[in-house]
Amino acid sequence: MNYLSWAVVALGAYSLVAPLMKVATTGQAKIPSDVAALVANGVLVVGTVGVIVVSGQSVTDSVISPKLPYVLAAGACLAVGILSYYRALALGPVSIVAPIFGMFLAVSSVVGIVALGEPLTVRKVAGIGFAVLAIALVSID
């Protein structure tokens, strides 16, 4: 599969995370959002270990890589982001929380352009602008 196929799979799977977490962290017998994050990410860890084992990837080579600090920083950002997202879902409506969280897509695009030197085109500027407008329209009551 190419990167577009993987992106569509990610879209499909991640589209269900917010509604499922909302149900899990609210109402009777609700699970605290931090516990839900632990369990959900435990599933992620188990799945990732399975993929690494099946594909024969070397973990030891990666642990000594000079790129490891970037992975650790990304992990710290992911922890803050996911814990905050799940807490927001436990407290607010999916229809507002998910779009605001999804704004990371536009922000990541800007970071890619500014910090990583990716090309800036009129189409990308328009897309980022429309994404911001869409989030505002969906999330402001």
mmCIF file with all atom_site columns, C-alpha atoms in Angstrom:
data_model
loop_
_atom_site.group_PDB
_atom_site.id
_atom_site.type_symbol
_atom_site.label_atom_id
_atom_site.label_alt_id
_atom_site.label_comp_id
_atom_site.label_asym_id
_atom_site.label_entity_id
_atom_site.label_seq_id
_atom_site.pdbx_PDB_ins_code
_atom_site.Cartn_x
_atom_site.Cartn_y
_atom_site.Cartn_z
_atom_site.occupancy
_atom_site.B_iso_or_equiv
_atom_site.pdbx_formal_charge
_atom_site.auth_seq_id
_atom_site.auth_comp_id
_atom_site.auth_asym_id
_atom_site.auth_atom_id
_atom_site.pdbx_PDB_model_num
ATOM 1   C CA . MET A 1 1   ? 0.000   0.000  0.000  1.00 0.00 ? 1   MET A CA 1
ATOM 2   C CA . ASN A 1 2   ? 1.194   3.528  -0.690 1.00 0.00 ? 2   ASN A CA 1
ATOM 3   C CA . TYR A 1 3   ? 1.032   6.472  1.713  1.00 0.00 ? 3   TYR A CA 1
ATOM 4   C CA . LEU A 1 4   ? -2.393  7.589  0.461  1.00 0.00 ? 4   LEU A CA 1
ATOM 5   C CA . SER A 1 5   ? -3.884  4.177  1.174  1.00 0.00 ? 5   SER A CA 1
ATOM 6   C CA . TRP A 1 6   ? -2.424  4.227  4.689  1.00 0.00 ? 6   TRP A CA 1
ATOM 7   C CA . ALA A 1 7   ? -3.779  7.756  5.192  1.00 0.00 ? 7   ALA A CA 1
ATOM 8   C CA . VAL A 1 8   ? -7.293  6.594  4.252  1.00 0.00 ? 8   VAL A CA 1
ATOM 9   C CA . VAL A 1 9   ? -7.037  3.642  6.653  1.00 0.00 ? 9   VAL A CA 1
ATOM 10  C CA . ALA A 1 10  ? -5.889  6.061  9.386  1.00 0.00 ? 10  ALA A CA 1
ATOM 11  C CA . LEU A 1 11  ? -8.792  8.383  8.603  1.00 0.00 ? 11  LEU A CA 1
ATOM 12  C CA . GLY A 1 12  ? -11.302 5.563  8.864  1.00 0.00 ? 12  GLY A CA 1
ATOM 13  C CA . ALA A 1 13  ? -9.927  4.174  12.098 1.00 0.00 ? 13  ALA A CA 1
ATOM 14  C CA . TYR A 1 14  ? -9.269  7.496  13.806 1.00 0.00 ? 14  TYR A CA 1
ATOM 15  C CA . SER A 1 15  ? -12.741 8.787  12.887 1.00 0.00 ? 15  SER A CA 1
ATOM 16  C CA . LEU A 1 16  ? -14.179 6.297  15.371 1.00 0.00 ? 16  LEU A CA 1
ATOM 17  C CA . VAL A 1 17  ? -11.880 7.177  18.276 1.00 0.00 ? 17  VAL A CA 1
ATOM 18  C CA . ALA A 1 18  ? -13.740 10.300 19.438 1.00 0.00 ? 18  ALA A CA 1
ATOM 19  C CA . PRO A 1 19  ? -17.244 8.782  19.471 1.00 0.00 ? 19  PRO A CA 1
ATOM 20  C CA . LEU A 1 20  ? -16.010 5.602  21.158 1.00 0.00 ? 20  LEU A CA 1
ATOM 21  C CA . MET A 1 21  ? -14.068 7.551  23.810 1.00 0.00 ? 21  MET A CA 1
ATOM 22  C CA . LYS A 1 22  ? -17.034 9.834  24.408 1.00 0.00 ? 22  LYS A CA 1
ATOM 23  C CA . VAL A 1 23  ? -19.269 6.827  25.141 1.00 0.00 ? 23  VAL A CA 1
ATOM 24  C CA . ALA A 1 24  ? -16.590 5.212  27.328 1.00 0.00 ? 24  ALA A CA 1
ATOM 25  C CA . THR A 1 25  ? -15.851 8.312  29.425 1.00 0.00 ? 25  THR A CA 1
ATOM 26  C CA . THR A 1 26  ? -19.377 9.612  30.074 1.00 0.00 ? 26  THR A CA 1
ATOM 27  C CA . GLY A 1 27  ? -22.648 8.425  31.603 1.00 0.00 ? 27  GLY A CA 1
ATOM 28  C CA . GLN A 1 28  ? -23.154 5.522  33.975 1.00 0.00 ? 28  GLN A CA 1
ATOM 29  C CA . ALA A 1 29  ? -20.112 3.312  34.626 1.00 0.00 ? 29  ALA A CA 1
ATOM 30  C CA . LYS A 1 30  ? -17.914 5.897  32.893 1.00 0.00 ? 30  LYS A CA 1
ATOM 31  C CA . ILE A 1 31  ? -14.206 5.222  32.721 1.00 0.00 ? 31  ILE A CA 1
ATOM 32  C CA . PRO A 1 32  ? -11.925 8.108  33.764 1.00 0.00 ? 32  PRO A CA 1
ATOM 33  C CA . SER A 1 33  ? -10.345 9.643  30.663 1.00 0.00 ? 33  SER A CA 1
ATOM 34  C CA . ASP A 1 34  ? -6.802  8.973  31.909 1.00 0.00 ? 34  ASP A CA 1
ATOM 35  C CA . VAL A 1 35  ? -7.618  5.280  32.447 1.00 0.00 ? 35  VAL A CA 1
ATOM 36  C CA . ALA A 1 36  ? -9.256  5.144  29.021 1.00 0.00 ? 36  ALA A CA 1
ATOM 37  C CA . ALA A 1 37  ? -6.079  6.635  27.537 1.00 0.00 ? 37  ALA A CA 1
ATOM 38  C CA . LEU A 1 38  ? -3.959  4.008  29.303 1.00 0.00 ? 38  LEU A CA 1
ATOM 39  C CA . VAL A 1 39  ? -6.090  1.117  28.053 1.00 0.00 ? 39  VAL A CA 1
ATOM 40  C CA . ALA A 1 40  ? -6.461  2.444  24.494 1.00 0.00 ? 40  ALA A CA 1
ATOM 41  C CA . ASN A 1 41  ? -2.748  3.147  24.202 1.00 0.00 ? 41  ASN A CA 1
ATOM 42  C CA . GLY A 1 42  ? -1.993  -0.246 25.725 1.00 0.00 ? 42  GLY A CA 1
ATOM 43  C CA . VAL A 1 43  ? -3.858  -1.708 22.755 1.00 0.00 ? 43  VAL A CA 1
ATOM 44  C CA . LEU A 1 44  ? -1.703  0.499  20.515 1.00 0.00 ? 44  LEU A CA 1
ATOM 45  C CA . VAL A 1 45  ? 1.499   -0.769 22.156 1.00 0.00 ? 45  VAL A CA 1
ATOM 46  C CA . VAL A 1 46  ? 0.470   -4.418 21.823 1.00 0.00 ? 46  VAL A CA 1
ATOM 47  C CA . GLY A 1 47  ? -0.493  -3.892 18.175 1.00 0.00 ? 47  GLY A CA 1
ATOM 48  C CA . THR A 1 48  ? 2.761   -2.094 17.441 1.00 0.00 ? 48  THR A CA 1
ATOM 49  C CA . VAL A 1 49  ? 4.838   -4.844 19.051 1.00 0.00 ? 49  VAL A CA 1
ATOM 50  C CA . GLY A 1 50  ? 2.985   -7.362 16.881 1.00 0.00 ? 50  GLY A CA 1
ATOM 51  C CA . VAL A 1 51  ? 3.754   -5.388 13.699 1.00 0.00 ? 51  VAL A CA 1
ATOM 52  C CA . ILE A 1 52  ? 7.429   -5.051 14.680 1.00 0.00 ? 52  ILE A CA 1
ATOM 53  C CA . VAL A 1 53  ? 7.750   -8.763 15.417 1.00 0.00 ? 53  VAL A CA 1
ATOM 54  C CA . VAL A 1 54  ? 5.960   -9.879 12.253 1.00 0.00 ? 54  VAL A CA 1
ATOM 55  C CA . SER A 1 55  ? 7.911   -7.459 10.038 1.00 0.00 ? 55  SER A CA 1
ATOM 56  C CA . GLY A 1 56  ? 11.266  -8.278 11.642 1.00 0.00 ? 56  GLY A CA 1
ATOM 57  C CA . GLN A 1 57  ? 12.186  -4.654 12.396 1.00 0.00 ? 57  GLN A CA 1
ATOM 58  C CA . SER A 1 58  ? 15.137  -4.040 14.714 1.00 0.00 ? 58  SER A CA 1
ATOM 59  C CA . VAL A 1 59  ? 14.304  -2.078 17.837 1.00 0.00 ? 59  VAL A CA 1
ATOM 60  C CA . THR A 1 60  ? 17.879  -1.978 19.140 1.00 0.00 ? 60  THR A CA 1
ATOM 61  C CA . ASP A 1 61  ? 19.171  -0.133 16.064 1.00 0.00 ? 61  ASP A CA 1
ATOM 62  C CA . SER A 1 62  ? 16.495  2.514  16.533 1.00 0.00 ? 62  SER A CA 1
ATOM 63  C CA . VAL A 1 63  ? 17.084  2.954  20.259 1.00 0.00 ? 63  VAL A CA 1
ATOM 64  C CA . ILE A 1 64  ? 20.700  3.971  19.602 1.00 0.00 ? 64  ILE A CA 1
ATOM 65  C CA . SER A 1 65  ? 19.818  6.189  16.642 1.00 0.00 ? 65  SER A CA 1
ATOM 66  C CA . PRO A 1 66  ? 20.715  9.880  16.802 1.00 0.00 ? 66  PRO A CA 1
ATOM 67  C CA . LYS A 1 67  ? 17.084  10.500 15.778 1.00 0.00 ? 67  LYS A CA 1
ATOM 68  C CA . LEU A 1 68  ? 15.777  9.035  19.068 1.00 0.00 ? 68  LEU A CA 1
ATOM 69  C CA . PRO A 1 69  ? 15.420  12.464 20.774 1.00 0.00 ? 69  PRO A CA 1
ATOM 70  C CA . TYR A 1 70  ? 12.895  13.425 18.065 1.00 0.00 ? 70  TYR A CA 1
ATOM 71  C CA . VAL A 1 71  ? 10.897  10.273 18.764 1.00 0.00 ? 71  VAL A CA 1
ATOM 72  C CA . LEU A 1 72  ? 10.973  10.958 22.506 1.00 0.00 ? 72  LEU A CA 1
ATOM 73  C CA . ALA A 1 73  ? 9.849   14.564 21.981 1.00 0.00 ? 73  ALA A CA 1
ATOM 74  C CA . ALA A 1 74  ? 7.058   13.349 19.688 1.00 0.00 ? 74  ALA A CA 1
ATOM 75  C CA . GLY A 1 75  ? 6.045   10.840 22.368 1.00 0.00 ? 75  GLY A CA 1
ATOM 76  C CA . ALA A 1 76  ? 5.860   13.587 24.994 1.00 0.00 ? 76  ALA A CA 1
ATOM 77  C CA . CYS A 1 77  ? 3.729   15.726 22.660 1.00 0.00 ? 77  CYS A CA 1
ATOM 78  C CA . LEU A 1 78  ? 1.541   12.711 21.877 1.00 0.00 ? 78  LEU A CA 1
ATOM 79  C CA . ALA A 1 79  ? 1.027   11.996 25.588 1.00 0.00 ? 79  ALA A CA 1
ATOM 80  C CA . VAL A 1 80  ? -0.025  15.579 26.334 1.00 0.00 ? 80  VAL A CA 1
ATOM 81  C CA . GLY A 1 81  ? -2.195  15.723 23.209 1.00 0.00 ? 81  GLY A CA 1
ATOM 82  C CA . ILE A 1 82  ? -4.010  12.434 23.739 1.00 0.00 ? 82  ILE A CA 1
ATOM 83  C CA . LEU A 1 83  ? -4.558  12.902 27.464 1.00 0.00 ? 83  LEU A CA 1
ATOM 84  C CA . SER A 1 84  ? -5.924  16.400 26.821 1.00 0.00 ? 84  SER A CA 1
ATOM 85  C CA . TYR A 1 85  ? -8.082  15.174 23.930 1.00 0.00 ? 85  TYR A CA 1
ATOM 86  C CA . TYR A 1 86  ? -9.634  12.357 25.940 1.00 0.00 ? 86  TYR A CA 1
ATOM 87  C CA . ARG A 1 87  ? -10.280 14.713 28.875 1.00 0.00 ? 87  ARG A CA 1
ATOM 88  C CA . ALA A 1 88  ? -11.935 17.217 26.508 1.00 0.00 ? 88  ALA A CA 1
ATOM 89  C CA . LEU A 1 89  ? -14.092 14.419 25.061 1.00 0.00 ? 89  LEU A CA 1
ATOM 90  C CA . ALA A 1 90  ? -15.156 13.406 28.561 1.00 0.00 ? 90  ALA A CA 1
ATOM 91  C CA . LEU A 1 91  ? -16.206 16.998 29.297 1.00 0.00 ? 91  LEU A CA 1
ATOM 92  C CA . GLY A 1 92  ? -17.548 18.334 26.006 1.00 0.00 ? 92  GLY A CA 1
ATOM 93  C CA . PRO A 1 93  ? -19.430 17.423 22.835 1.00 0.00 ? 93  PRO A CA 1
ATOM 94  C CA . VAL A 1 94  ? -17.649 15.376 20.169 1.00 0.00 ? 94  VAL A CA 1
ATOM 95  C CA . SER A 1 95  ? -18.961 17.758 17.512 1.00 0.00 ? 95  SER A CA 1
ATOM 96  C CA . ILE A 1 96  ? -16.894 20.582 19.007 1.00 0.00 ? 96  ILE A CA 1
ATOM 97  C CA . VAL A 1 97  ? -13.925 18.789 20.599 1.00 0.00 ? 97  VAL A CA 1
ATOM 98  C CA . ALA A 1 98  ? -13.023 16.607 17.595 1.00 0.00 ? 98  ALA A CA 1
ATOM 99  C CA . PRO A 1 99  ? -12.825 19.476 15.070 1.00 0.00 ? 99  PRO A CA 1
ATOM 100 C CA . ILE A 1 100 ? -10.709 21.609 17.394 1.00 0.00 ? 100 ILE A CA 1
ATOM 101 C CA . PHE A 1 101 ? -8.399  18.647 17.991 1.00 0.00 ? 101 PHE A CA 1
ATOM 102 C CA . GLY A 1 102 ? -8.385  17.980 14.242 1.00 0.00 ? 102 GLY A CA 1
ATOM 103 C CA . MET A 1 103 ? -6.957  21.441 13.705 1.00 0.00 ? 103 MET A CA 1
ATOM 104 C CA . PHE A 1 104 ? -3.593  19.781 14.375 1.00 0.00 ? 104 PHE A CA 1
ATOM 105 C CA . LEU A 1 105 ? -3.674  18.801 10.701 1.00 0.00 ? 105 LEU A CA 1
ATOM 106 C CA . ALA A 1 106 ? -3.536  22.410 9.534  1.00 0.00 ? 106 ALA A CA 1
ATOM 107 C CA . VAL A 1 107 ? -1.046  23.379 12.247 1.00 0.00 ? 107 VAL A CA 1
ATOM 108 C CA . SER A 1 108 ? 1.187   20.424 11.311 1.00 0.00 ? 108 SER A CA 1
ATOM 109 C CA . SER A 1 109 ? 1.079   21.585 7.690  1.00 0.00 ? 109 SER A CA 1
ATOM 110 C CA . VAL A 1 110 ? 2.267   25.040 8.732  1.00 0.00 ? 110 VAL A CA 1
ATOM 111 C CA . VAL A 1 111 ? 5.061   23.515 10.830 1.00 0.00 ? 111 VAL A CA 1
ATOM 112 C CA . GLY A 1 112 ? 6.100   21.385 7.842  1.00 0.00 ? 112 GLY A CA 1
ATOM 113 C CA . ILE A 1 113 ? 6.284   24.480 5.669  1.00 0.00 ? 113 ILE A CA 1
ATOM 114 C CA . VAL A 1 114 ? 7.994   26.758 8.208  1.00 0.00 ? 114 VAL A CA 1
ATOM 115 C CA . ALA A 1 115 ? 10.305  24.364 10.052 1.00 0.00 ? 115 ALA A CA 1
ATOM 116 C CA . LEU A 1 116 ? 10.927  21.605 7.524  1.00 0.00 ? 116 LEU A CA 1
ATOM 117 C CA . GLY A 1 117 ? 11.137  23.674 4.370  1.00 0.00 ? 117 GLY A CA 1
ATOM 118 C CA . GLU A 1 118 ? 8.251   21.987 2.582  1.00 0.00 ? 118 GLU A CA 1
ATOM 119 C CA . PRO A 1 119 ? 6.959   23.960 -0.395 1.00 0.00 ? 119 PRO A CA 1
ATOM 120 C CA . LEU A 1 120 ? 4.261   26.575 0.117  1.00 0.00 ? 120 LEU A CA 1
ATOM 121 C CA . THR A 1 121 ? 1.727   26.826 -2.675 1.00 0.00 ? 121 THR A CA 1
ATOM 122 C CA . VAL A 1 122 ? -1.397  28.880 -3.199 1.00 0.00 ? 122 VAL A CA 1
ATOM 123 C CA . ARG A 1 123 ? -3.413  25.681 -2.975 1.00 0.00 ? 123 ARG A CA 1
ATOM 124 C CA . LYS A 1 124 ? -1.880  24.808 0.416  1.00 0.00 ? 124 LYS A CA 1
ATOM 125 C CA . VAL A 1 125 ? -2.555  28.318 1.747  1.00 0.00 ? 125 VAL A CA 1
ATOM 126 C CA . ALA A 1 126 ? -6.165  28.041 0.584  1.00 0.00 ? 126 ALA A CA 1
ATOM 127 C CA . GLY A 1 127 ? -6.518  24.572 2.089  1.00 0.00 ? 127 GLY A CA 1
ATOM 128 C CA . ILE A 1 128 ? -5.163  25.664 5.456  1.00 0.00 ? 128 ILE A CA 1
ATOM 129 C CA . GLY A 1 129 ? -7.393  28.743 5.379  1.00 0.00 ? 129 GLY A CA 1
ATOM 130 C CA . PHE A 1 130 ? -10.471 26.696 4.555  1.00 0.00 ? 130 PHE A CA 1
ATOM 131 C CA . ALA A 1 131 ? -9.560  24.198 7.303  1.00 0.00 ? 131 ALA A CA 1
ATOM 132 C CA . VAL A 1 132 ? -9.432  27.016 9.855  1.00 0.00 ? 132 VAL A CA 1
ATOM 133 C CA . LEU A 1 133 ? -12.749 28.376 8.574  1.00 0.00 ? 133 LEU A CA 1
ATOM 134 C CA . ALA A 1 134 ? -14.338 24.905 8.688  1.00 0.00 ? 134 ALA A CA 1
ATOM 135 C CA . ILE A 1 135 ? -13.207 24.339 12.280 1.00 0.00 ? 135 ILE A CA 1
ATOM 136 C CA . ALA A 1 136 ? -14.553 27.741 13.298 1.00 0.00 ? 136 ALA A CA 1
ATOM 137 C CA . LEU A 1 137 ? -17.919 27.069 11.632 1.00 0.00 ? 137 LEU A CA 1
ATOM 138 C CA . VAL A 1 138 ? -18.265 23.628 13.194 1.00 0.00 ? 138 VAL A CA 1
ATOM 139 C CA . SER A 1 139 ? -17.021 24.367 16.704 1.00 0.00 ? 139 SER A CA 1
ATOM 140 C CA . ILE A 1 140 ? -18.365 27.840 17.550 1.00 0.00 ? 140 ILE A CA 1
ATOM 141 C CA . ASP A 1 141 ? -21.858 27.723 19.028 1.00 0.00 ? 141 ASP A CA 1
#
